[in-house]
Amino acid sequence: MSAEKFEFKTEVNQLLELVIHSLYSHREIFLRELISNASDALDKLRFESLKNKDLLGTDTDLRIKLFRDDKAGTLTITDNGIGMTREALINNLGTIAHSGTKDFVEKLKKAKDGPELIGQFGVGFYSAFMAADKVTVNSKTADGTACSWISAGQGNFELGESAKTTRGTEIILQLKKESREYLDEYTLRDLIKKYSDYVEYPIYMDIEREEVSKDADGKPIEKAKPEKKIIEEKLNSQKALWTRNKSEISAEEYNDFYKHIAHSYDKPLEIIHYSAEGVSEFRALLYIPEQAPFDLFTKESSLGLNLYIKRVFIMHDCKKLIPEYLRFLKGVADSNDLPLNVSREILQEDTQLEKIKKNITKKVLSTLKTLKEKDFEKYLKFYKEFGAVLKEGLHYDYENKEAIAELLLFPTSNTDKYRSLDNYVTDMPKDQKDIYYLSAETRGQALASPHLGALKAKNYEVLFLHDVIDEFVIPQLFEYKGKKLLPINSADLDLGDKKDTEHKTKEAAEKFGSLLNSLKTALSAQVQDVRFSARLTDSVCGLSADTGAISPQMQKMFKAMGQTVPEQKKILELNPGHPLIAKLSALTPERLSAYGSLLYNQAVLADGGKLDDPLEFIKQLNDLLLKATEA
Ligand code: ADP
Ligand code: MG
């Protein structure tokens, strides 16, 4: 196999350009990135070796080591981890396998705070070119032949043979002139302490020391000439953060660890660190990020926590540890109960995992509750980022429905500030029995609802539901602390004045009976019924639905998911108190038919729906305008 040249993918070139130039002042992070890759490679090996003992062979002492060569000006980072095949080298170090790269490049171009972003999209390895002119990677898998990857970071890389005989990867950095500091013992010590102290594998470095020989009792021999000795020293403490006492851990350590496991460079919004005893014994260190990732609703691959068993890393993103509606969580869980020789298959059905998940779910929900009570501003920040995800739990987690409901916030007809259901219930007027809500895409649309007037008149507040998922999950809540949750556009809504409205409706139906019949005939294709409603106040008409009917937004959502929804006709409600009704009732059935469709279409618009035939609507409206302006 002779050397072969490959071009970098365009996105890699763009990225290299940006990484090298805009992150230059933070170039020291290259070391953290390469060590984190080495640690990942050791994790992978350890996990694979649980199933395949032969992988480890005699090379069982998993480790990372740095080598400095002053003369050559090289810094080498080695690991005896999983290693890379020729294909893996091409795929991992020639392209960017992560989908968010374009996003990243765009953001980095604009951002002054580039370092906050690097790594979030998996550009870790390329940071090596911030410190090095040339990077050589020699790698070997347990049963493969070794390969080398060489690049100056200038558009291409070369693959060739490698003389490496041991398993793992070695990364040789030919340091730039101005980066020679990374050969200095103390600089490296500091960097490892700063960024990689928690790495679970030992990170060694050869240190040269002058030592005076000692006698048999260990006392230095006087007059003996100091001798140069090479000692291998461990640079990191390796102490898993989650096993330590909270009081001993600084905010900085917590944040650094977050960056490490979340592959993110923002700060966590909240940290949950605890140990559980009783039915299940485990420790967990959980983070709620400050910002939702751009793919929170599209991707599920990064859902989960890192699972450890008695300090031994088992797997990344263990999906069995948290419910999907808490997928914003990052962190680790370390179990004392699970057997160490687990396989992925066992993990599929382990009841211990289920217990941990239950415990973590309760803990997270109670932490959020406390946060909401103690620091509402912070909670609101969380809610705006992750509230829509949390709500999925109303559907999926029956057991914790009430606890999730307590965490909900909504803007209302009274305020665009967010209020909880408890706030709402506390402020209810004495005669109000139920909780009312209205789904609408925007606040403007909600405020335009014809149904709002009747509740306003009674001084009843209405929750505004703006998330698409609301309409799906809020009805499933049925009630909150004994109070029913009701949509205000339901046809049989009772505001406690049923007798009175029924009487008025009946009266109107008698008075304008022929109008009602003509409209029913004219609109029979569009609506299931035309009725009078004493609840409409300002609007001439509105649409209402049978309880449980699917709204226009939901229909859109179902259609987008490729599901067919049965057509559900609504009810056109007319306001008998509106002056237009008396006027309309005096018209001939032919004229009424044209106006009927205008009435229906305006009700559709006020309902947040789309017109079936906008052209027809515009034509009718313009005909009307023409008549009005002629007069
Ligand atoms: P990330 O670590 O986020 O995946 P990187 O750019 O840091 O992104 O690394 C790219 C990929 O290269 C890794 O996912 C891994 O597959 C591979 N890789 C990098 N360093 C090593 C290593 N020391 N041993 C094995 N594979 C490695
Ligand atoms: Mg990496």
PDB file of C-alpha atoms in Angstrom, residues 505 508-510 512-522 529-532 572-574 585 592:
ATOM      1  CA  THR A 505     -80.920  31.368  22.099  1.00  0.00           C
ATOM      2  CA  ALA A 508     -83.538  34.350  18.829  1.00  0.00           C
ATOM      3  CA  ALA A 509     -84.185  31.124  16.954  1.00  0.00           C
ATOM      4  CA  GLU A 510     -87.893  31.868  17.027  1.00  0.00           C
ATOM      5  CA  PHE A 512     -84.983  34.806  13.137  1.00  0.00           C
ATOM      6  CA  GLY A 513     -86.074  31.280  12.236  1.00  0.00           C
ATOM      7  CA  SER A 514     -86.076  31.776   8.482  1.00  0.00           C
ATOM      8  CA  LEU A 515     -82.597  33.344   8.505  1.00  0.00           C
ATOM      9  CA  LEU A 516     -81.287  30.331  10.360  1.00  0.00           C
ATOM     10  CA  ASN A 517     -82.885  27.928   7.888  1.00  0.00           C
ATOM     11  CA  SER A 518     -81.600  29.791   4.828  1.00  0.00           C
ATOM     12  CA  LEU A 519     -78.063  29.883   6.166  1.00  0.00           C
ATOM     13  CA  LYS A 520     -78.185  26.201   7.077  1.00  0.00           C
ATOM     14  CA  THR A 521     -79.111  25.376   3.508  1.00  0.00           C
ATOM     15  CA  ALA A 522     -76.559  27.749   1.995  1.00  0.00           C
ATOM     16  CA  ASP A 529     -75.062  23.428  11.999  1.00  0.00           C
ATOM     17  CA  VAL A 530     -75.909  27.110  12.257  1.00  0.00           C
ATOM     18  CA  ARG A 531     -77.075  28.275  15.683  1.00  0.00           C
ATOM     19  CA  PHE A 532     -77.567  31.334  17.737  1.00  0.00           C
ATOM     20  CA  LEU A 572     -71.393  28.445  12.883  1.00  0.00           C
ATOM     21  CA  GLU A 573     -72.642  30.518  15.788  1.00  0.00           C
ATOM     22  CA  LEU A 574     -74.481  33.781  15.252  1.00  0.00           C
ATOM     23  CA  SER A 585     -83.065  38.401   8.178  1.00  0.00           C
ATOM     24  CA  LEU A 592     -78.448  35.885   1.838  1.00  0.00           C
TER      25      LEU A 592
END
